[in-house]
mmCIF file of N, CA and C in Angstrom:
data_model
loop_
_atom_site.group_PDB
_atom_site.id
_atom_site.type_symbol
_atom_site.label_atom_id
_atom_site.label_comp_id
_atom_site.label_asym_id
_atom_site.label_seq_id
_atom_site.Cartn_x
_atom_site.Cartn_y
_atom_site.Cartn_z
ATOM 1 N N GLN A 1 99.169 58.881 63.399
ATOM 2 C CA GLN A 1 99.212 58.131 64.682
ATOM 3 C C GLN A 1 100.437 58.023 64.710
ATOM 4 N N VAL A 2 100.744 58.103 66.444
ATOM 5 C CA VAL A 2 101.951 57.807 66.935
ATOM 6 C C VAL A 2 101.853 56.789 68.121
ATOM 7 N N GLN A 3 102.602 55.844 68.161
ATOM 8 C CA GLN A 3 102.307 54.776 69.524
ATOM 9 C C GLN A 3 103.430 54.935 70.208
ATOM 10 N N LEU A 4 103.392 54.908 71.411
ATOM 11 C CA LEU A 4 104.704 54.972 72.196
ATOM 12 C C LEU A 4 104.273 54.018 73.273
ATOM 13 N N VAL A 5 105.341 53.299 73.643
ATOM 14 C CA VAL A 5 105.719 52.214 74.464
ATOM 15 C C VAL A 5 106.477 52.470 75.585
ATOM 16 N N GLU A 6 106.499 52.312 77.042
ATOM 17 C CA GLU A 6 107.335 52.528 77.779
ATOM 18 C C GLU A 6 107.930 51.562 78.533
ATOM 19 N N SER A 7 109.115 51.334 78.732
ATOM 20 C CA SER A 7 109.721 50.354 79.772
ATOM 21 C C SER A 7 110.910 50.948 80.776
ATOM 22 N N GLY A 8 111.136 49.861 81.361
ATOM 23 C CA GLY A 8 112.237 50.148 82.366
ATOM 24 C C GLY A 8 111.689 50.416 84.090
ATOM 25 N N GLY A 9 110.246 50.194 84.201
ATOM 26 C CA GLY A 9 110.361 50.817 85.312
ATOM 27 C C GLY A 9 110.306 49.359 86.535
ATOM 28 N N GLY A 10 110.042 49.692 87.722
ATOM 29 C CA GLY A 10 109.798 48.615 88.657
ATOM 30 C C GLY A 10 110.363 49.213 90.100
ATOM 31 N N LEU A 11 110.712 48.180 90.884
ATOM 32 C CA LEU A 11 110.838 48.704 92.604
ATOM 33 C C LEU A 11 112.627 48.561 93.079
ATOM 34 N N VAL A 12 112.440 49.880 93.337
ATOM 35 C CA VAL A 12 114.169 50.127 93.465
ATOM 36 C C VAL A 12 113.971 50.956 95.022
ATOM 37 N N GLN A 13 115.419 50.933 95.725
ATOM 38 C CA GLN A 13 115.491 51.298 96.959
ATOM 39 C C GLN A 13 115.930 52.620 96.835
ATOM 40 N N ALA A 14 115.122 53.705 97.903
ATOM 41 C CA ALA A 14 115.829 55.142 98.017
ATOM 42 C C ALA A 14 117.175 55.083 97.790
ATOM 43 N N GLY A 15 117.973 56.056 96.537
ATOM 44 C CA GLY A 15 119.164 56.258 96.442
ATOM 45 C C GLY A 15 119.672 55.548 95.245
ATOM 46 N N GLY A 16 118.816 54.689 94.538
ATOM 47 C CA GLY A 16 119.282 53.692 93.517
ATOM 48 C C GLY A 16 118.686 54.307 92.090
ATOM 49 N N SER A 17 118.589 53.827 90.960
ATOM 50 C CA SER A 17 118.797 54.193 89.654
ATOM 51 C C SER A 17 117.728 53.217 89.109
ATOM 52 N N LEU A 18 117.063 54.086 88.204
ATOM 53 C CA LEU A 18 116.456 53.521 86.719
ATOM 54 C C LEU A 18 116.412 54.197 85.466
ATOM 55 N N ARG A 19 116.317 53.534 84.730
ATOM 56 C CA ARG A 19 116.314 53.846 83.368
ATOM 57 C C ARG A 19 114.929 53.270 82.909
ATOM 58 N N LEU A 20 114.289 54.539 82.355
ATOM 59 C CA LEU A 20 112.881 54.302 81.361
ATOM 60 C C LEU A 20 113.323 54.608 79.951
ATOM 61 N N SER A 21 112.514 53.644 79.220
ATOM 62 C CA SER A 21 112.791 53.865 77.922
ATOM 63 C C SER A 21 111.206 53.940 77.078
ATOM 64 N N CYS A 22 111.307 54.633 75.755
ATOM 65 C CA CYS A 22 110.278 55.074 75.098
ATOM 66 C C CYS A 22 110.527 55.051 73.965
ATOM 67 N N ALA A 23 109.971 53.956 73.243
ATOM 68 C CA ALA A 23 110.057 54.057 71.984
ATOM 69 C C ALA A 23 108.590 54.112 70.718
ATOM 70 N N ALA A 24 108.768 55.372 69.653
ATOM 71 C CA ALA A 24 107.936 55.427 69.269
ATOM 72 C C ALA A 24 107.781 54.539 68.002
ATOM 73 N N SER A 25 106.610 54.681 67.536
ATOM 74 C CA SER A 25 106.419 54.144 65.788
ATOM 75 C C SER A 25 105.163 54.815 65.295
ATOM 76 N N GLY A 26 104.884 54.591 64.252
ATOM 77 C CA GLY A 26 103.685 55.200 63.434
ATOM 78 C C GLY A 26 104.714 55.837 62.823
ATOM 79 N N ARG A 27 103.747 57.796 62.476
ATOM 80 C CA ARG A 27 103.928 59.148 61.907
ATOM 81 C C ARG A 27 104.949 59.597 63.062
ATOM 82 N N THR A 28 105.837 59.094 62.828
ATOM 83 C CA THR A 28 106.767 59.839 63.805
ATOM 84 C C THR A 28 107.511 60.876 63.089
ATOM 85 N N GLY A 29 107.347 61.438 62.374
ATOM 86 C CA GLY A 29 108.238 62.351 61.078
ATOM 87 C C GLY A 29 107.790 64.049 61.389
ATOM 88 N N SER A 30 106.507 63.682 62.169
ATOM 89 C CA SER A 30 106.036 65.376 62.624
ATOM 90 C C SER A 30 106.034 65.379 64.621
ATOM 91 N N ASN A 31 106.978 64.507 64.678
ATOM 92 C CA ASN A 31 107.620 64.650 66.007
ATOM 93 C C ASN A 31 108.252 65.693 66.361
ATOM 94 N N TYR A 32 107.897 66.642 67.449
ATOM 95 C CA TYR A 32 108.983 68.001 67.437
ATOM 96 C C TYR A 32 109.338 67.778 68.781
ATOM 97 N N GLY A 33 108.868 66.799 69.785
ATOM 98 C CA GLY A 33 109.465 66.330 70.839
ATOM 99 C C GLY A 33 109.129 65.500 71.996
ATOM 100 N N MET A 34 109.550 65.303 72.612
ATOM 101 C CA MET A 34 109.007 64.036 73.963
ATOM 102 C C MET A 34 108.965 64.572 75.177
ATOM 103 N N GLY A 35 108.092 64.089 75.939
ATOM 104 C CA GLY A 35 108.570 64.254 77.375
ATOM 105 C C GLY A 35 108.265 63.432 78.260
ATOM 106 N N TRP A 36 108.498 63.393 79.274
ATOM 107 C CA TRP A 36 108.114 62.505 80.670
ATOM 108 C C TRP A 36 107.299 62.970 81.492
ATOM 109 N N PHE A 37 106.254 62.200 82.264
ATOM 110 C CA PHE A 37 105.479 62.859 82.904
ATOM 111 C C PHE A 37 104.873 61.920 83.827
ATOM 112 N N ARG A 38 104.489 62.200 85.183
ATOM 113 C CA ARG A 38 104.105 61.075 86.505
ATOM 114 C C ARG A 38 102.862 61.758 87.079
ATOM 115 N N GLN A 39 102.469 60.305 87.313
ATOM 116 C CA GLN A 39 100.780 60.795 88.043
ATOM 117 C C GLN A 39 100.822 59.837 89.074
ATOM 118 N N VAL A 40 100.158 60.069 90.435
ATOM 119 C CA VAL A 40 100.022 59.428 91.538
ATOM 120 C C VAL A 40 98.331 59.795 91.485
ATOM 121 N N PRO A 41 98.048 58.695 92.344
ATOM 122 C CA PRO A 41 96.414 58.189 92.179
ATOM 123 C C PRO A 41 95.763 59.588 93.271
ATOM 124 N N GLU A 42 94.713 60.197 92.329
ATOM 125 C CA GLU A 42 93.898 61.195 92.834
ATOM 126 C C GLU A 42 94.847 62.398 92.508
ATOM 127 N N LYS A 43 95.884 62.545 91.921
ATOM 128 C CA LYS A 43 96.617 63.747 91.651
ATOM 129 C C LYS A 43 96.655 63.784 89.899
ATOM 130 N N GLU A 44 96.746 65.117 89.305
ATOM 131 C CA GLU A 44 96.998 65.655 88.492
ATOM 132 C C GLU A 44 98.231 65.237 87.853
ATOM 133 N N ARG A 45 98.322 64.532 86.319
ATOM 134 C CA ARG A 45 99.515 64.363 85.607
ATOM 135 C C ARG A 45 100.555 65.604 85.821
ATOM 136 N N GLU A 46 102.069 65.102 86.352
ATOM 137 C CA GLU A 46 102.911 66.072 86.707
ATOM 138 C C GLU A 46 104.359 66.103 85.400
ATOM 139 N N PHE A 47 104.571 67.146 85.052
ATOM 140 C CA PHE A 47 105.708 67.224 84.305
ATOM 141 C C PHE A 47 107.028 67.092 84.987
ATOM 142 N N VAL A 48 107.910 66.274 84.317
ATOM 143 C CA VAL A 48 109.003 65.835 84.672
ATOM 144 C C VAL A 48 110.243 66.152 83.784
ATOM 145 N N ALA A 49 110.416 65.787 82.692
ATOM 146 C CA ALA A 49 111.184 66.475 82.111
ATOM 147 C C ALA A 49 110.985 66.395 80.509
ATOM 148 N N ALA A 50 111.667 67.345 79.490
ATOM 149 C CA ALA A 50 111.213 66.942 77.992
ATOM 150 C C ALA A 50 111.875 67.518 76.962
ATOM 151 N N ILE A 51 112.390 66.895 76.140
ATOM 152 C CA ILE A 51 113.258 66.935 75.158
ATOM 153 C C ILE A 51 112.915 67.384 73.737
ATOM 154 N N ARG A 52 113.372 68.603 73.109
ATOM 155 C CA ARG A 52 112.636 68.987 71.898
ATOM 156 C C ARG A 52 113.898 68.709 71.017
ATOM 157 N N TRP A 53 113.399 68.021 69.608
ATOM 158 C CA TRP A 53 114.639 67.854 68.812
ATOM 159 C C TRP A 53 115.101 68.690 68.195
ATOM 160 N N ARG A 54 114.767 69.670 67.722
ATOM 161 C CA ARG A 54 115.372 71.012 66.633
ATOM 162 C C ARG A 54 116.542 70.954 67.264
ATOM 163 N N TYR A 55 116.706 72.269 68.547
ATOM 164 C CA TYR A 55 117.982 72.244 68.926
ATOM 165 C C TYR A 55 118.641 71.360 70.069
ATOM 166 N N GLY A 56 117.633 70.273 70.156
ATOM 167 C CA GLY A 56 118.223 69.637 71.503
ATOM 168 C C GLY A 56 118.409 69.871 72.861
ATOM 169 N N ASN A 57 117.184 70.747 73.116
ATOM 170 C CA ASN A 57 116.913 71.613 74.612
ATOM 171 C C ASN A 57 115.865 70.671 75.285
ATOM 172 N N THR A 58 116.752 71.114 76.815
ATOM 173 C CA THR A 58 116.088 69.873 77.533
ATOM 174 C C THR A 58 115.277 70.986 78.933
ATOM 175 N N TYR A 59 114.139 70.272 79.436
ATOM 176 C CA TYR A 59 113.475 71.168 80.335
ATOM 177 C C TYR A 59 113.178 70.132 81.654
ATOM 178 N N TYR A 60 113.570 70.498 82.623
ATOM 179 C CA TYR A 60 113.125 69.587 83.904
ATOM 180 C C TYR A 60 112.120 70.515 84.421
ATOM 181 N N ALA A 61 111.627 69.466 85.764
ATOM 182 C CA ALA A 61 110.935 70.098 86.980
ATOM 183 C C ALA A 61 111.986 70.449 87.971
ATOM 184 N N ASP A 62 111.531 71.291 88.959
ATOM 185 C CA ASP A 62 112.670 71.486 89.835
ATOM 186 C C ASP A 62 112.961 70.106 90.570
ATOM 187 N N SER A 63 111.737 69.569 90.638
ATOM 188 C CA SER A 63 112.199 68.352 91.999
ATOM 189 C C SER A 63 113.071 67.200 91.380
ATOM 190 N N VAL A 64 113.360 67.388 90.302
ATOM 191 C CA VAL A 64 113.997 66.161 89.805
ATOM 192 C C VAL A 64 115.217 66.889 88.917
ATOM 193 N N LYS A 65 115.534 68.066 88.655
ATOM 194 C CA LYS A 65 117.078 68.780 88.129
ATOM 195 C C LYS A 65 118.148 67.916 89.142
ATOM 196 N N GLY A 66 119.312 67.785 88.480
ATOM 197 C CA GLY A 66 120.458 67.178 89.267
ATOM 198 C C GLY A 66 120.210 65.896 89.163
ATOM 199 N N ARG A 67 119.111 65.092 89.400
ATOM 200 C CA ARG A 67 119.103 63.496 89.627
ATOM 201 C C ARG A 67 118.327 63.082 88.310
ATOM 202 N N PHE A 68 117.875 63.650 87.633
ATOM 203 C CA PHE A 68 117.078 62.954 86.196
ATOM 204 C C PHE A 68 117.757 63.831 85.109
ATOM 205 N N THR A 69 117.914 62.468 84.110
ATOM 206 C CA THR A 69 118.369 62.929 82.601
ATOM 207 C C THR A 69 117.492 62.926 81.696
ATOM 208 N N ILE A 70 116.905 63.676 80.495
ATOM 209 C CA ILE A 70 116.211 63.400 79.527
ATOM 210 C C ILE A 70 117.228 63.180 78.304
ATOM 211 N N SER A 71 117.272 62.164 77.655
ATOM 212 C CA SER A 71 118.261 61.907 76.341
ATOM 213 C C SER A 71 117.074 61.293 75.074
ATOM 214 N N GLY A 72 117.623 61.332 74.132
ATOM 215 C CA GLY A 72 116.392 61.085 73.246
ATOM 216 C C GLY A 72 117.446 60.981 71.802
ATOM 217 N N ASP A 73 116.806 59.848 70.888
ATOM 218 C CA ASP A 73 117.041 60.239 69.511
ATOM 219 C C ASP A 73 116.155 60.363 68.594
ATOM 220 N N ASN A 74 116.158 61.194 67.968
ATOM 221 C CA ASN A 74 115.012 61.407 66.961
ATOM 222 C C ASN A 74 114.726 60.305 65.533
ATOM 223 N N ALA A 75 115.841 60.121 65.394
ATOM 224 C CA ALA A 75 116.177 59.457 64.145
ATOM 225 C C ALA A 75 115.457 57.871 64.516
ATOM 226 N N LYS A 76 116.044 57.605 65.770
ATOM 227 C CA LYS A 76 115.600 55.753 66.539
ATOM 228 C C LYS A 76 113.880 56.018 66.769
ATOM 229 N N ASN A 77 113.743 57.587 66.881
ATOM 230 C CA ASN A 77 112.096 57.585 67.520
ATOM 231 C C ASN A 77 112.042 57.178 69.029
ATOM 232 N N SER A 78 112.915 57.759 69.770
ATOM 233 C CA SER A 78 113.016 56.974 71.150
ATOM 234 C C SER A 78 113.631 58.182 71.821
ATOM 235 N N ALA A 79 113.206 57.993 73.400
ATOM 236 C CA ALA A 79 113.508 58.491 74.370
ATOM 237 C C ALA A 79 113.744 58.263 75.742
ATOM 238 N N TYR A 80 114.714 58.646 76.532
ATOM 239 C CA TYR A 80 115.310 57.513 77.728
ATOM 240 C C TYR A 80 115.072 58.952 78.644
ATOM 241 N N LEU A 81 114.772 58.434 80.077
ATOM 242 C CA LEU A 81 114.688 59.048 81.114
ATOM 243 C C LEU A 81 115.667 58.243 82.256
ATOM 244 N N GLN A 82 116.851 58.750 82.307
ATOM 245 C CA GLN A 82 117.669 58.215 83.693
ATOM 246 C C GLN A 82 117.779 58.674 85.067
ATOM 247 N N MET A 83 117.105 58.158 85.860
ATOM 248 C CA MET A 83 116.434 58.769 86.659
ATOM 249 C C MET A 83 117.537 57.981 88.304
ATOM 250 N N ASN A 84 118.535 59.218 88.517
ATOM 251 C CA ASN A 84 119.353 58.922 89.802
ATOM 252 C C ASN A 84 118.732 59.355 91.142
ATOM 253 N N SER A 85 119.716 58.954 92.292
ATOM 254 C CA SER A 85 119.303 59.103 93.627
ATOM 255 C C SER A 85 117.558 59.237 93.981
ATOM 256 N N LEU A 86 117.161 58.205 93.672
ATOM 257 C CA LEU A 86 115.628 57.945 93.354
ATOM 258 C C LEU A 86 115.102 57.911 95.088
ATOM 259 N N LYS A 87 113.643 59.221 95.108
ATOM 260 C CA LYS A 87 113.396 58.961 96.286
ATOM 261 C C LYS A 87 111.715 58.879 96.321
ATOM 262 N N PRO A 88 111.795 58.436 97.702
ATOM 263 C CA PRO A 88 110.034 57.805 97.624
ATOM 264 C C PRO A 88 108.987 58.537 97.082
ATOM 265 N N GLU A 89 109.493 59.916 97.240
ATOM 266 C CA GLU A 89 107.979 60.771 96.468
ATOM 267 C C GLU A 89 108.352 60.797 94.880
ATOM 268 N N ASP A 90 109.532 59.903 94.225
ATOM 269 C CA ASP A 90 109.253 59.919 92.971
ATOM 270 C C ASP A 90 108.475 58.536 92.449
ATOM 271 N N THR A 91 107.820 57.841 93.654
ATOM 272 C CA THR A 91 106.776 56.556 93.398
ATOM 273 C C THR A 91 105.686 57.625 92.827
ATOM 274 N N ALA A 92 105.478 56.650 91.185
ATOM 275 C CA ALA A 92 104.134 56.906 90.527
ATOM 276 C C ALA A 92 104.408 56.077 89.317
ATOM 277 N N VAL A 93 103.172 56.518 88.494
ATOM 278 C CA VAL A 93 103.117 56.085 87.175
ATOM 279 C C VAL A 93 103.678 56.773 85.956
ATOM 280 N N TYR A 94 104.871 56.847 85.366
ATOM 281 C CA TYR A 94 105.541 57.658 84.422
ATOM 282 C C TYR A 94 105.040 57.212 83.053
ATOM 283 N N TYR A 95 104.757 58.469 82.629
ATOM 284 C CA TYR A 95 104.583 58.321 81.048
ATOM 285 C C TYR A 95 104.932 58.903 80.165
ATOM 286 N N CYS A 96 105.477 58.258 79.241
ATOM 287 C CA CYS A 96 105.854 59.074 77.830
ATOM 288 C C CYS A 96 105.186 59.878 76.885
ATOM 289 N N ALA A 97 105.366 61.293 76.266
ATOM 290 C CA ALA A 97 104.425 61.667 75.690
ATOM 291 C C ALA A 97 105.486 62.302 74.551
ATOM 292 N N ALA A 98 104.576 62.346 73.438
ATOM 293 C CA ALA A 98 105.096 63.031 72.203
ATOM 294 C C ALA A 98 104.066 64.218 71.548
ATOM 295 N N SER A 99 105.177 65.020 70.912
ATOM 296 C CA SER A 99 104.069 66.362 70.924
ATOM 297 C C SER A 99 104.601 66.691 69.263
ATOM 298 N N VAL A 100 103.539 67.057 68.520
ATOM 299 C CA VAL A 100 103.547 67.479 66.900
ATOM 300 C C VAL A 100 103.496 68.668 67.087
ATOM 301 N N ARG A 101 103.448 69.638 67.952
ATOM 302 C CA ARG A 101 103.343 71.105 67.941
ATOM 303 C C ARG A 101 105.029 71.618 68.013
ATOM 304 N N PRO A 102 105.053 72.544 67.359
ATOM 305 C CA PRO A 102 106.501 73.504 67.358
ATOM 306 C C PRO A 102 106.965 73.854 68.636
ATOM 307 N N LEU A 103 106.075 74.078 69.728
ATOM 308 C CA LEU A 103 105.876 75.052 70.426
ATOM 309 C C LEU A 103 105.444 74.437 72.032
ATOM 310 N N GLY A 104 106.191 74.637 73.026
ATOM 311 C CA GLY A 104 105.766 73.990 74.382
ATOM 312 C C GLY A 104 106.274 72.828 74.294
ATOM 313 N N ALA A 105 106.351 72.372 75.874
ATOM 314 C CA ALA A 105 107.122 71.281 76.218
ATOM 315 C C ALA A 105 106.766 71.094 77.941
ATOM 316 N N LEU A 106 106.407 71.753 78.873
ATOM 317 C CA LEU A 106 106.283 71.786 79.781
ATOM 318 C C LEU A 106 104.475 71.246 80.554
ATOM 319 N N ARG A 107 103.724 71.344 79.633
ATOM 320 C CA ARG A 107 102.138 71.220 80.311
ATOM 321 C C ARG A 107 101.702 70.156 79.125
ATOM 322 N N ALA A 108 101.092 69.210 79.943
ATOM 323 C CA ALA A 108 100.062 67.693 79.487
ATOM 324 C C ALA A 108 99.744 68.173 78.310
ATOM 325 N N ASN A 109 98.728 69.170 78.308
ATOM 326 C CA ASN A 109 97.822 69.548 77.029
ATOM 327 C C ASN A 109 98.511 69.930 75.783
ATOM 328 N N GLU A 110 99.851 69.860 76.031
ATOM 329 C CA GLU A 110 100.881 70.222 74.829
ATOM 330 C C GLU A 110 101.510 69.158 74.166
ATOM 331 N N TYR A 111 100.825 67.951 74.791
ATOM 332 C CA TYR A 111 101.431 67.006 74.338
ATOM 333 C C TYR A 111 100.034 65.927 73.311
ATOM 334 N N ASP A 112 99.886 65.123 72.649
ATOM 335 C CA ASP A 112 99.501 64.755 71.694
ATOM 336 C C ASP A 112 99.093 63.051 71.679
ATOM 337 N N TYR A 113 100.346 63.102 71.848
ATOM 338 C CA TYR A 113 100.337 60.996 72.214
ATOM 339 C C TYR A 113 100.990 60.541 73.591
ATOM 340 N N TRP A 114 100.268 59.905 73.928
ATOM 341 C CA TRP A 114 100.954 58.923 75.370
ATOM 342 C C TRP A 114 100.854 57.971 75.090
ATOM 343 N N GLY A 115 101.877 57.306 75.856
ATOM 344 C CA GLY A 115 101.925 55.785 76.167
ATOM 345 C C GLY A 115 101.235 55.385 77.347
ATOM 346 N N GLN A 116 101.111 54.030 77.655
ATOM 347 C CA GLN A 116 100.523 53.462 78.902
ATOM 348 C C GLN A 116 101.092 53.923 79.847
ATOM 349 N N GLY A 117 101.903 53.994 80.241
ATOM 350 C CA GLY A 117 102.438 54.125 81.408
ATOM 351 C C GLY A 117 103.447 52.969 82.230
ATOM 352 N N THR A 118 104.399 53.549 82.898
ATOM 353 C CA THR A 118 104.962 52.217 83.564
ATOM 354 C C THR A 118 105.291 52.792 84.981
ATOM 355 N N GLN A 119 105.454 51.577 85.885
ATOM 356 C CA GLN A 119 105.156 52.044 87.653
ATOM 357 C C GLN A 119 106.759 52.061 87.911
ATOM 358 N N VAL A 120 107.047 53.297 88.558
ATOM 359 C CA VAL A 120 107.914 53.222 89.476
ATOM 360 C C VAL A 120 107.721 53.811 90.866
ATOM 361 N N THR A 121 108.162 52.206 91.837
ATOM 362 C CA THR A 121 108.185 52.504 93.023
ATOM 363 C C THR A 121 109.383 52.467 93.535
ATOM 364 N N VAL A 122 109.953 53.445 94.500
ATOM 365 C CA VAL A 122 110.614 53.653 95.243
ATOM 366 C C VAL A 122 110.685 53.211 96.739
ATOM 367 N N SER A 123 111.192 52.509 97.721
ATOM 368 C CA SER A 123 111.254 52.130 99.090
ATOM 369 C C SER A 123 112.150 52.907 99.759
ATOM 370 N N SER A 124 111.779 52.922 100.909
ATOM 371 C CA SER A 124 112.192 53.909 101.895
ATOM 372 C C SER A 124 113.184 52.850 102.640
#
């Protein structure tokens, strides 16, 4: 089992920045990569960004490209999401996820472990 804990959410004005952190613990040795997803009420969980540890590849949703940056440290079992130029439409609960599968990064069903989520609210 892998446990994930997110932190860093909060309230920010449009145009501002936030940095989310995700700390993994437990059986992290089989972790192939981590991702960030977000969800608003009555909508499906949406892919935001992902990082795969083997080659350091990163992936982004079109809606956040150029504004968000994912990073992480597999040795430290941690991942981060730097969010700049935030918009009101970025308001959501943000979830960290970890995958023990060698392939896949963009879909929620490709991840095996999830954090409890952290609220990000962007005011206009």
